[in-house]
Amino acid sequence: MATIRVRDWTKKQIERILEEESHSSHDSVIKSLLKDRELAKFAGKSVDTERQKAEDEPRPPEEKAFDDLTVLNEMYRADNGVLFLWCPNCGNELAHLTLENPIDISIFEMECQRCLNHLDQHAIIAIEIGYPIEEKLVEDELQGDLKACVIDYWDRTLEQLTETAVDEEIDAEQLVWQFDQYVRNFQWDWPVDVPVVGFETGYTFRNEAGDELIEVIEPVTENRNALDSFEVIRFPEGADSDETATEIIDSNTIADLIINRDLYIEKTDSQGVAEPSNHV
């Protein structure tokens, strides 16, 4: 293969563009620049205009837990256009995709053939070629990474609903219900240092916004595709729940507590008192 010699200044400029525009290789940078030149010549657009368009493309979240593991709903660009789709519940590879960048997936659904869970773009994980799958499998770390990736995405997604105006197309309460169903189907033990994404009988939650505990007694509705209302006991931390009367907490209130990231697991019927959270 032929070799092209370039000066140090040119190398530095290519490196800068590679980093700023998230290219996968130096070859990708040069192809992009050539494409800009052709577009400018035949469409009357300047290179600066085309580059600005590239800069306006969506960027991955800055605080995402993993570089090469991404929940499908957040994917916008795949390294070399290659993705491996995995089930976070059982660690089964679902599909191998080759596609064009940028990626725009608004709805994607499929069933895992191993654990038979129905998954959508909020649960399926896209693994890029930079992730060391074989090494992680040998070290038995893949399953933990898949779970941590999804939990991080759910937590950030709900937190973002409180920071910005909720899009009219996003049903926040429905999203909470969906995440809650995944946690139940996967039978995951939720981390005590991460705000919960669901509400379930047998749990006592700590509401940090109200300095109270909420002991969940039982659901009082039976909604198939929406959050239920629950009978609960709400009491100050340190108080005795036996001395407090029960009350009904409706689905809207539950959704608000979850979306505001105020609820943490305090204990369950089976585990006893949870470890204290470092969350402030």
XYZ file of N, CA and C in Angstrom:
840
model
N 0.854 -1.191 0.000
C 0.000 0.000 0.000
C 0.892 1.245 0.000
N 0.568 2.237 -0.813
C 1.369 3.460 -0.925
C 1.340 4.257 0.365
N 2.442 4.971 0.637
C 2.553 5.801 1.838
C 2.623 7.261 1.428
N 1.863 8.119 2.086
C 1.877 9.557 1.807
C 2.602 10.261 2.939
N 3.610 11.042 2.598
C 4.354 11.784 3.615
C 3.725 13.164 3.804
N 3.523 13.553 5.042
C 2.987 14.877 5.345
C 3.843 15.518 6.421
N 3.850 16.853 6.446
C 4.636 17.578 7.433
C 3.984 17.521 8.812
N 4.768 17.829 9.840
C 4.281 17.758 11.215
C 3.079 18.655 11.437
N 3.104 19.867 10.838
C 1.966 20.792 11.024
C 0.687 20.161 10.482
N 0.791 19.514 9.305
C -0.386 18.869 8.712
C -0.875 17.721 9.582
N 0.051 16.961 10.129
C -0.324 15.856 11.014
C -1.113 16.368 12.212
N -0.641 17.488 12.783
C -1.310 18.051 13.965
C -2.733 18.493 13.624
N -2.892 19.074 12.421
C -4.237 19.512 12.030
C -5.175 18.323 11.832
N -4.655 17.252 11.265
C -5.474 16.042 11.077
C -5.852 15.445 12.426
N -4.884 15.432 13.356
C -5.167 14.919 14.700
C -6.244 15.757 15.391
N -6.186 17.085 15.202
C -7.167 17.979 15.823
C -8.568 17.700 15.268
N -8.662 17.574 13.947
C -9.967 17.307 13.324
C -10.491 15.938 13.754
N -9.592 14.950 13.823
C -9.997 13.600 14.250
C -10.635 13.628 15.624
N -10.022 14.387 16.545
C -10.544 14.446 17.918
C -11.826 15.268 17.999
N -11.848 16.435 17.331
C -13.002 17.324 17.421
C -14.247 16.721 16.763
N -14.075 15.995 15.670
C -15.213 15.482 14.914
C -15.450 13.990 15.141
N -14.723 13.408 16.112
C -14.925 12.002 16.510
C -14.776 11.032 15.345
N -13.734 11.237 14.531
C -13.466 10.284 13.449
C -12.834 9.015 14.012
N -12.964 7.926 13.280
C -12.420 6.654 13.742
C -10.967 6.433 13.310
N -10.491 7.216 12.329
C -9.139 7.028 11.829
C -8.695 8.279 11.067
N -7.375 8.340 10.773
C -6.870 9.445 9.959
C -7.442 9.380 8.546
N -7.612 8.163 8.059
C -8.195 7.988 6.733
C -9.596 8.589 6.668
N -10.346 8.430 7.753
C -11.698 8.984 7.819
C -11.671 10.508 7.749
N -10.665 11.131 8.395
C -10.540 12.595 8.371
C -10.303 13.075 6.943
N -9.373 12.417 6.264
C -9.020 12.840 4.912
C -10.194 12.644 3.951
N -10.902 11.531 4.084
C -12.077 11.306 3.242
C -13.131 12.376 3.486
N -13.276 12.782 4.747
C -14.251 13.813 5.083
C -13.869 15.150 4.444
N -12.580 15.482 4.493
C -12.115 16.732 3.898
C -12.296 16.718 2.380
N -12.016 15.593 1.745
C -12.220 15.478 0.298
C -13.696 15.608 -0.062
N -14.530 15.010 0.769
C -15.965 15.114 0.523
C -16.418 16.568 0.663
N -15.896 17.278 1.666
C -16.221 18.693 1.846
C -15.831 19.494 0.601
N -14.676 19.176 0.054
C -14.191 19.923 -1.113
C -15.106 19.688 -2.320
N -15.526 18.428 -2.517
C -16.407 18.118 -3.640
C -17.765 18.798 -3.479
N -18.279 18.766 -2.257
C -19.565 19.412 -2.019
C -19.478 20.914 -2.251
N -18.359 21.509 -1.819
C -18.189 22.943 -2.001
C -18.086 23.308 -3.482
N -17.456 22.429 -4.265
C -17.249 22.732 -5.673
C -18.539 22.595 -6.483
N -19.320 21.543 -6.181
C -20.491 21.283 -7.010
C -21.793 21.851 -6.449
N -21.821 22.135 -5.184
C -23.061 22.650 -4.593
C -22.936 24.099 -4.143
N -21.769 24.678 -4.345
C -21.598 26.071 -3.997
C -21.539 26.312 -2.499
N -21.225 25.286 -1.736
C -21.137 25.429 -0.278
C -19.675 25.453 0.123
N -19.362 26.261 1.092
C -17.984 26.351 1.559
C -17.651 25.171 2.454
N -16.363 24.888 2.558
C -15.901 23.836 3.453
C -16.308 24.140 4.878
N -16.246 25.411 5.251
C -16.625 25.793 6.613
C -18.089 25.453 6.891
N -18.943 25.643 5.906
C -20.368 25.332 6.090
C -20.571 23.852 6.339
N -19.893 23.011 5.536
C -20.032 21.570 5.707
C -19.452 21.110 7.046
N -18.353 21.727 7.429
C -17.743 21.347 8.706
C -18.644 21.743 9.864
N -19.295 22.898 9.742
C -20.215 23.325 10.794
C -21.378 22.344 10.909
N -21.816 21.821 9.753
C -22.900 20.840 9.770
C -22.473 19.593 10.531
N -21.230 19.166 10.312
C -20.723 17.995 11.029
C -20.635 18.256 12.522
N -20.233 19.493 12.864
C -20.106 19.841 14.280
C -21.461 19.907 14.970
N -22.521 20.143 14.183
C -23.863 20.240 14.753
C -24.506 18.874 14.993
N -23.850 17.794 14.538
C -24.404 16.461 14.769
C -24.455 16.171 16.266
N -25.400 15.329 16.691
C -25.493 14.980 18.117
C -24.187 14.375 18.622
N -23.873 14.644 19.857
C -22.675 14.107 20.483
C -23.058 13.131 21.588
N -22.208 12.130 21.847
C -22.530 11.201 22.931
C -22.509 11.910 24.276
N -23.290 11.442 25.247
C -23.293 12.068 26.570
C -21.895 12.076 27.171
N -21.514 13.175 27.782
C -20.170 13.301 28.335
C -19.935 12.376 29.527
N -20.997 12.070 30.280
C -20.821 11.284 31.494
C -21.297 9.844 31.326
N -21.385 9.360 30.099
C -21.781 7.981 29.864
C -20.782 7.030 30.511
N -21.266 5.922 31.092
C -20.420 5.049 31.903
C -19.342 4.333 31.087
N -19.623 3.976 29.828
C -18.676 3.215 29.010
C -18.526 3.868 27.634
N -17.305 3.838 27.111
C -17.066 4.428 25.796
C -17.643 3.579 24.672
N -17.505 2.263 24.772
C -17.877 1.388 23.662
C -19.098 0.530 23.956
N -19.803 0.822 25.042
C -21.094 0.208 25.350
C -22.118 1.325 25.407
N -23.182 1.215 24.632
C -24.176 2.280 24.577
C -25.560 1.679 24.417
N -26.507 2.115 25.255
C -27.890 1.705 25.042
C -28.333 2.259 23.691
N -29.026 1.435 22.933
C -29.282 1.726 21.524
C -29.925 3.087 21.297
N -30.760 3.541 22.201
C -31.452 4.819 22.033
C -30.490 6.010 22.000
N -29.281 5.829 22.531
C -28.298 6.924 22.555
C -27.266 6.824 21.429
N -27.348 5.785 20.623
C -26.357 5.628 19.557
C -26.581 6.662 18.457
N -25.533 7.331 18.047
C -25.632 8.263 16.918
C -24.541 8.007 15.885
N -23.482 7.306 16.292
C -22.386 7.029 15.364
C -21.652 5.779 15.847
N -21.445 4.826 14.945
C -20.762 3.586 15.289
C -19.388 3.541 14.631
N -18.399 3.076 15.360
C -17.055 2.958 14.820
C -17.059 1.995 13.634
N -16.680 2.512 12.474
C -16.668 1.747 11.217
C -18.051 1.234 10.831
N -19.101 1.815 11.417
C -20.458 1.420 11.058
C -20.851 0.016 11.483
N -20.175 -0.527 12.511
C -20.434 -1.898 12.950
C -20.940 -1.898 14.386
N -22.042 -2.611 14.631
C -22.613 -2.728 15.964
C -22.952 -4.181 16.275
N -22.732 -4.578 17.518
C -23.174 -5.876 18.020
C -24.229 -5.600 19.081
N -25.435 -6.109 18.901
C -26.528 -5.867 19.839
C -26.612 -7.006 20.850
N -26.692 -6.631 22.154
C -26.671 -7.633 23.224
C -27.826 -7.421 24.192
N -28.264 -8.518 24.795
C -29.301 -8.486 25.831
C -28.633 -8.252 27.179
N -29.044 -7.224 27.932
C -28.413 -6.941 29.225
C -28.830 -7.922 30.313
N -29.902 -8.664 30.077
C -30.398 -9.578 31.104
C -29.589 -10.867 31.172
N -29.409 -11.523 30.015
C -28.736 -12.826 30.021
C -27.385 -12.814 29.319
N -26.996 -11.664 28.759
C -25.704 -11.587 28.083
C -25.660 -12.334 26.776
N -26.776 -12.360 26.048
C -26.852 -13.049 24.770
C -26.692 -12.054 23.623
N -25.894 -12.413 22.612
C -25.776 -11.544 21.433
C -27.031 -11.684 20.593
N -27.680 -10.553 20.311
C -28.954 -10.554 19.593
C -28.784 -10.432 18.091
N -27.865 -9.570 17.663
C -27.703 -9.327 16.232
C -26.381 -8.626 15.976
N -25.947 -8.679 14.715
C -24.737 -8.006 14.260
C -25.148 -7.106 13.101
N -24.970 -5.791 13.280
C -25.449 -4.837 12.288
C -24.300 -4.088 11.630
N -24.439 -3.851 10.334
C -23.558 -2.947 9.597
C -24.444 -1.855 9.015
N -24.172 -0.605 9.386
C -25.046 0.489 8.967
C -24.252 1.745 8.703
N -24.927 2.762 8.185
C -24.279 4.019 7.840
C -24.441 5.031 8.972
N -23.421 5.847 9.162
C -23.468 6.946 10.130
C -23.984 8.211 9.452
N -24.630 9.129 10.168
C -25.027 8.995 11.571
C -26.219 8.070 11.743
N -26.326 7.466 12.932
C -27.398 6.518 13.238
C -28.566 7.265 13.860
N -29.759 6.961 13.407
C -30.962 7.575 13.978
C -31.993 6.482 14.205
N -32.051 5.965 15.431
C -32.979 4.882 15.767
C -33.967 5.389 16.805
N -35.204 5.580 16.396
C -36.215 6.059 17.329
C -36.989 4.906 17.956
N -37.194 3.842 17.188
C -37.907 2.658 17.699
C -37.207 1.413 17.183
N -36.907 0.497 18.097
C -36.279 -0.766 17.719
C -36.706 -1.805 18.741
N -37.292 -2.904 18.282
C -37.781 -3.930 19.192
C -37.394 -5.316 18.691
N -37.035 -6.188 19.635
C -36.784 -7.583 19.291
C -36.831 -8.419 20.565
N -36.963 -9.715 20.387
C -37.036 -10.629 21.531
C -35.734 -11.399 21.649
N -35.220 -11.497 22.882
C -34.025 -12.294 23.118
C -34.408 -13.768 23.022
N -33.717 -14.503 22.180
C -34.046 -15.906 21.972
C -33.586 -16.799 23.115
N -32.754 -16.259 24.004
C -32.303 -17.067 25.141
C -33.217 -16.899 26.347
N -33.427 -15.652 26.803
C -34.234 -15.427 28.010
C -35.672 -15.041 27.688
N -35.977 -14.842 26.372
C -37.331 -14.566 25.881
C -37.889 -13.226 26.359
N -37.018 -12.316 26.803
C -37.468 -10.976 27.161
C -37.645 -10.139 25.905
N -38.748 -9.396 25.871
C -38.996 -8.473 24.770
C -38.269 -7.171 25.084
N -37.374 -6.769 24.207
C -36.495 -5.624 24.453
C -36.734 -4.539 23.403
N -36.514 -3.289 23.813
C -36.584 -2.190 22.853
C -35.330 -1.347 22.960
N -35.357 -0.180 22.318
C -34.162 0.667 22.241
C -33.725 1.213 23.590
N -34.561 1.089 24.623
C -34.186 1.558 25.955
C -33.479 0.482 26.791
N -33.334 -0.723 26.231
C -32.693 -1.805 26.984
C -31.612 -2.523 26.189
N -31.752 -2.578 24.870
C -30.750 -3.260 24.055
C -29.439 -2.476 24.079
N -28.338 -3.194 24.233
C -27.033 -2.538 24.294
C -26.279 -2.750 22.989
N -25.740 -1.659 22.459
C -24.901 -1.714 21.264
C -23.438 -1.747 21.701
N -22.723 -2.785 21.293
C -21.298 -2.908 21.593
C -20.515 -2.596 20.330
N -19.567 -1.671 20.437
C -18.735 -1.309 19.297
C -17.468 -2.155 19.282
N -16.759 -2.114 18.164
C -15.617 -3.004 17.971
C -14.465 -2.691 18.931
N -14.496 -1.521 19.569
C -13.431 -1.185 20.506
C -13.561 -1.868 21.861
N -14.727 -2.457 22.148
C -14.940 -3.110 23.442
C -14.355 -4.527 23.398
N -13.510 -4.897 24.384
C -12.846 -6.220 24.364
C -13.779 -7.340 24.829
N -14.690 -7.775 23.957
C -15.692 -8.767 24.348
C -15.044 -10.064 24.838
N -14.092 -10.597 24.060
C -13.491 -11.881 24.421
C -12.817 -11.806 25.787
N -12.078 -10.724 26.027
C -11.401 -10.558 27.313
C -12.400 -10.467 28.458
N -13.478 -9.706 28.253
C -14.487 -9.551 29.291
C -15.202 -10.869 29.582
N -15.433 -11.673 28.535
C -16.067 -12.971 28.741
C -15.176 -13.892 29.559
N -13.887 -13.904 29.250
C -12.943 -14.751 29.983
C -12.862 -14.323 31.445
N -12.882 -13.017 31.692
C -12.771 -12.497 33.058
C -14.125 -12.406 33.758
N -15.188 -12.870 33.099
C -16.546 -12.883 33.649
C -17.000 -11.486 34.077
N -16.683 -10.488 33.247
C -17.037 -9.100 33.553
C -18.095 -8.537 32.600
N -18.411 -9.251 31.532
C -19.331 -8.716 30.529
C -20.709 -8.455 31.116
N -21.257 -9.426 31.853
C -22.608 -9.279 32.390
C -22.716 -8.067 33.302
N -21.698 -7.856 34.143
C -21.705 -6.700 35.039
C -21.649 -5.389 34.276
N -20.874 -5.353 33.200
C -20.784 -4.136 32.384
C -22.110 -3.847 31.683
N -22.768 -4.893 31.161
C -24.045 -4.700 30.486
C -25.079 -4.115 31.448
N -25.147 -4.677 32.653
C -26.102 -4.196 33.654
C -25.787 -2.757 34.048
N -24.510 -2.472 34.312
C -24.116 -1.119 34.726
C -24.408 -0.102 33.629
N -24.223 -0.494 32.371
C -24.488 0.397 31.240
C -25.956 0.784 31.188
N -26.855 -0.199 31.342
C -28.287 0.067 31.268
C -28.749 0.893 32.465
N -28.291 0.550 33.660
C -28.685 1.304 34.859
C -28.247 2.759 34.735
N -27.029 2.973 34.247
C -26.526 4.336 34.052
C -27.414 5.101 33.069
N -27.817 4.447 31.982
C -28.676 5.099 30.981
C -30.040 5.440 31.559
N -30.674 4.504 32.245
C -31.994 4.770 32.837
C -31.920 5.924 33.829
N -30.895 5.923 34.668
C -30.742 6.976 35.676
C -30.581 8.341 35.011
N -29.691 8.426 34.007
C -29.455 9.702 33.331
C -30.676 10.157 32.538
N -31.379 9.202 31.917
C -32.546 9.544 31.104
C -33.632 10.181 31.960
N -33.909 9.590 33.121
C -34.933 10.156 34.002
C -34.472 11.480 34.599
N -33.198 11.580 34.918
C -32.673 12.823 35.487
C -32.788 13.963 34.479
N -32.585 13.676 33.206
C -32.667 14.707 32.174
C -34.085 15.246 32.022
N -35.080 14.435 32.380
C -36.462 14.905 32.291
C -36.729 16.025 33.282
N -35.978 16.076 34.373
C -36.159 17.135 35.373
C -35.366 18.384 35.021
N -34.354 18.235 34.168
C -33.479 19.358 33.846
C -33.973 20.166 32.650
N -34.780 19.547 31.800
C -35.280 20.225 30.610
C -36.785 20.046 30.520
N -37.410 20.866 29.711
C -38.845 20.719 29.494
C -39.118 19.371 28.841
N -40.103 18.660 29.340
C -40.414 17.336 28.824
C -41.002 17.452 27.421
N -40.404 16.732 26.483
C -40.897 16.717 25.111
C -42.329 16.188 25.102
N -43.164 16.808 24.284
C -44.563 16.386 24.215
C -44.695 14.930 23.763
N -43.689 14.441 23.018
C -43.754 13.073 22.543
C -43.299 12.067 23.594
N -42.726 12.539 24.687
C -42.237 11.649 25.739
C -43.267 11.570 26.849
N -43.786 10.381 27.092
C -44.682 10.135 28.206
C -43.804 9.697 29.371
N -43.471 10.640 30.255
C -42.519 10.362 31.336
C -43.004 9.239 32.240
N -44.283 9.240 32.580
C -44.811 8.203 33.455
C -44.754 6.829 32.777
N -45.000 6.800 31.482
C -44.922 5.542 30.745
C -43.485 5.038 30.706
N -42.530 5.970 30.593
C -41.124 5.594 30.579
C -40.727 4.988 31.922
N -41.196 5.579 33.021
C -40.934 5.029 34.356
C -41.512 3.621 34.458
N -42.729 3.440 33.995
C -43.363 2.118 34.038
C -42.540 1.108 33.249
N -42.048 1.515 32.094
C -41.286 0.607 31.245
C -39.984 0.182 31.919
N -39.262 1.144 32.499
C -38.019 0.803 33.197
C -38.301 -0.119 34.377
N -39.387 0.148 35.093
C -39.776 -0.670 36.237
C -40.045 -2.109 35.804
N -40.710 -2.279 34.668
C -41.002 -3.625 34.173
C -39.731 -4.378 33.817
N -38.765 -3.680 33.229
C -37.497 -4.321 32.910
C -36.802 -4.819 34.172
N -36.740 -3.970 35.212
C -36.069 -4.366 36.449
C -36.729 -5.605 37.045
N -38.062 -5.646 37.015
C -38.773 -6.810 37.559
C -38.519 -8.057 36.716
N -38.580 -7.912 35.384
C -38.366 -9.068 34.512
C -36.933 -9.592 34.616
N -35.986 -8.678 34.740
C -34.588 -9.084 34.831
C -34.234 -9.600 36.230
N -35.090 -9.283 37.227
C -34.859 -9.667 38.624
C -33.519 -9.135 39.130
N -33.262 -7.874 38.806
C -32.029 -7.232 39.255
C -32.167 -6.695 40.672
N -31.126 -6.842 41.456
C -31.030 -6.142 42.737
C -30.539 -4.729 42.430
N -31.368 -3.744 42.737
C -31.016 -2.374 42.370
C -29.941 -1.834 43.312
N -28.932 -1.129 42.783
C -27.871 -0.560 43.644
C -28.454 0.443 44.643
N -28.001 0.383 45.887
C -28.554 1.273 46.911
C -28.065 2.712 46.757
N -27.006 2.923 45.956
C -26.493 4.283 45.785
C -27.012 4.958 44.526
N -27.952 4.322 43.834
C -28.561 4.905 42.630
C -30.056 5.053 42.880
N -30.638 6.221 42.601
C -32.095 6.366 42.764
C -32.846 5.307 41.973
N -33.936 4.809 42.526
C -34.667 3.719 41.878
C -35.410 4.219 40.642
N -35.781 3.275 39.785
C -36.570 3.611 38.603
C -37.955 2.972 38.659
N -38.264 2.309 39.784
C -39.559 1.655 39.914
C -40.052 1.652 41.346
N -41.232 1.077 41.539
C -41.918 1.082 42.835
C -42.578 -0.281 42.987
N -42.298 -0.988 44.108
C -42.755 -2.368 44.201
C -43.068 -2.759 45.638
N -44.058 -3.633 45.792
C -44.409 -4.179 47.099
C -43.216 -4.924 47.701
N -43.082 -4.810 49.022
C -41.994 -5.493 49.708
C -40.764 -4.637 49.909
N -40.812 -3.396 49.438
C -39.677 -2.492 49.573
C -40.018 -1.340 50.518
N -39.007 -0.860 51.202
C -39.100 0.405 51.915
C -38.119 1.364 51.258
N -38.635 2.497 50.800
C -37.812 3.476 50.095
C -37.530 4.675 50.988
N -36.382 5.282 50.762
C -36.012 6.513 51.447
C -36.247 7.677 50.504
N -37.144 8.576 50.890
C -37.426 9.771 50.106
C -36.544 10.892 50.627
N -35.457 11.168 49.926
C -34.497 12.153 50.424
C -35.030 13.574 50.345
N -36.001 13.806 49.483
C -36.563 15.156 49.391
C -37.447 15.463 50.594
N -38.075 14.429 51.150
C -39.001 14.654 52.262
C -38.505 14.144 53.596
N -37.244 13.638 53.634
C -36.685 13.089 54.879
C -37.646 12.095 55.511
N -38.103 11.143 54.698
C -39.071 10.165 55.183
C -38.797 8.807 54.562
N -39.393 7.790 55.169
C -39.366 6.448 54.605
C -40.761 6.113 54.102
N -40.813 5.341 53.018
C -42.087 4.917 52.438
C -42.084 3.393 52.363
N -42.895 2.765 53.197
C -43.024 1.314 53.195
C -44.192 0.937 52.284
N -43.905 0.150 51.257
C -44.919 -0.198 50.254
C -45.664 -1.453 50.712
N -46.987 -1.320 50.895
C -47.801 -2.437 51.382
C -48.321 -3.287 50.223
N -49.098 -2.690 49.317
C -49.648 -3.439 48.200
C -50.221 -2.473 47.162
N -50.316 -2.937 45.901
C -50.947 -2.089 44.878
C -52.447 -2.054 45.083
N -53.062 -0.940 44.731
C -54.517 -0.811 44.860
C -55.177 -0.685 43.492
N -54.378 -0.711 42.438
C -54.896 -0.748 41.067
C -54.183 -1.870 40.325
N -54.712 -2.238 39.173
C -54.115 -3.308 38.377
C -54.002 -2.864 36.925
N -53.170 -1.860 36.693
C -52.960 -1.357 35.344
C -51.961 -2.247 34.606
N -52.279 -2.596 33.389
C -51.397 -3.480 32.621
C -50.258 -2.729 31.936
N -50.500 -1.484 31.554
C -49.497 -0.737 30.798
C -49.243 0.652 31.388
N -49.408 0.769 32.682
C -49.177 2.056 33.349
C -48.851 1.794 34.805
N -48.329 2.808 35.471
C -48.009 2.684 36.889
C -49.269 2.461 37.716
N -49.153 1.666 38.765
C -50.252 1.463 39.696
C -50.174 2.483 40.827
N -51.281 2.660 41.533
C -51.292 3.365 42.817
C -51.065 2.324 43.904
N -50.490 2.734 45.050
C -50.130 1.783 46.097
C -50.618 2.250 47.459
N -50.899 1.276 48.308
C -51.109 1.555 49.725
C -49.742 1.530 50.389
N -49.443 2.582 51.130
C -48.118 2.716 51.729
C -48.237 3.239 53.159
N -47.110 3.168 53.851
C -46.966 3.836 55.141
C -45.814 4.819 54.998
N -46.073 6.097 55.247
C -45.045 7.131 55.164
C -44.752 7.628 56.573
N -43.486 7.603 56.940
C -43.137 8.002 58.304
C -41.716 8.576 58.323
N -41.425 9.466 59.284
C -40.094 10.080 59.370
C -39.027 9.029 59.670
N -37.820 9.260 59.190
C -36.727 8.345 59.501
C -36.517 8.293 61.011
N -36.376 7.079 61.544
C -36.188 6.894 62.972
C -37.469 6.623 63.718
N -38.615 6.888 63.068
C -39.909 6.643 63.708
C -40.322 5.187 63.492
N -41.373 4.759 64.207
C -41.883 3.392 64.108
C -43.047 3.367 63.122
N -42.927 2.557 62.059
C -43.981 2.504 61.050
C -45.279 1.935 61.611
N -45.209 1.142 62.703
C -46.409 0.543 63.291
C -47.335 1.589 63.893
N -46.811 2.766 64.158
C -47.605 3.815 64.774
C -48.176 4.792 63.741
N -48.004 4.458 62.463
C -48.452 5.344 61.392
C -49.548 4.671 60.568
N -50.571 5.411 60.247
C -51.674 4.868 59.453
C -51.260 4.749 57.991
N -51.891 3.829 57.291
C -51.610 3.670 55.862
C -52.321 4.758 55.063
N -51.832 4.966 53.849
C -52.457 5.917 52.940
C -52.260 5.436 51.518
N -52.952 6.047 50.586
C -52.826 5.698 49.174
C -51.950 6.738 48.486
N -50.952 6.272 47.768
C -50.101 7.173 46.995
C -50.379 6.883 45.515
N -50.790 7.899 44.785
C -51.225 7.668 43.407
C -50.039 7.589 42.443
N -50.317 7.119 41.232
C -49.266 6.873 40.252
C -48.529 8.152 39.851
N -49.236 9.273 39.787
C -48.581 10.533 39.420
C -47.539 10.950 40.453
N -47.888 10.771 41.732
C -46.949 11.108 42.802
C -45.734 10.191 42.759
N -45.985 8.901 42.530
C -44.881 7.948 42.429
C -43.958 8.317 41.274
N -44.552 8.625 40.126
C -43.744 8.997 38.956
C -42.901 10.232 39.240
N -43.479 11.219 39.905
C -42.738 12.445 40.225
C -41.547 12.142 41.134
N -41.751 11.297 42.143
C -40.666 10.947 43.059
C -39.528 10.249 42.324
N -39.890 9.380 41.380
C -38.872 8.641 40.628
C -38.158 9.541 39.628
N -38.918 10.347 38.893
C -38.310 11.233 37.893
C -37.419 12.280 38.551
N -37.805 12.741 39.734
C -36.988 13.726 40.458
C -35.769 13.099 41.113
N -35.634 11.772 40.999
C -34.501 11.012 41.532
C -34.371 11.180 43.042
N -35.502 11.063 43.720
C -35.547 11.254 45.174
C -35.603 9.945 45.957
N -35.941 8.824 45.306
C -36.175 7.575 46.029
C -34.977 6.636 45.941
N -34.564 6.127 47.103
C -33.504 5.129 47.197
C -34.027 3.937 47.988
N -33.488 2.752 47.701
C -33.882 1.568 48.466
C -33.304 1.656 49.871
N -34.177 1.537 50.869
C -33.746 1.484 52.256
C -33.624 0.030 52.709
N -34.641 -0.767 52.393
C -34.578 -2.196 52.697
C -35.686 -2.911 51.939
N -35.576 -4.241 51.914
C -36.619 -5.084 51.329
C -37.015 -6.128 52.354
N -38.083 -6.832 52.077
C -38.538 -7.874 52.986
C -37.500 -8.967 53.164
N -36.670 -9.183 52.140
C -35.734 -10.304 52.179
C -34.319 -9.920 52.586
N -33.927 -8.646 52.389
C -32.528 -8.309 52.590
C -32.252 -7.590 53.903
N -33.261 -7.092 54.580
C -32.998 -6.328 55.782
C -32.555 -4.915 55.445
N -31.868 -4.260 56.349
C -31.470 -2.879 56.155
C -30.370 -2.793 55.109
N -30.556 -1.877 54.152
C -29.559 -1.686 53.107
C -28.397 -0.852 53.623
N -27.273 -0.945 52.899
C -26.139 -0.114 53.235
C -26.485 1.353 53.011
N -25.988 2.254 53.853
C -26.308 3.681 53.665
C -25.736 4.201 52.372
N -26.455 5.149 51.769
C -26.022 5.724 50.501
C -25.064 6.868 50.739
N -24.151 7.074 49.789
C -23.229 8.207 49.836
C -23.825 9.425 49.135
N -25.035 9.236 48.579
C -25.675 10.321 47.834
C -26.060 11.446 48.793
N -25.807 12.667 48.347
C -26.150 13.839 49.157
C -27.285 14.574 48.497
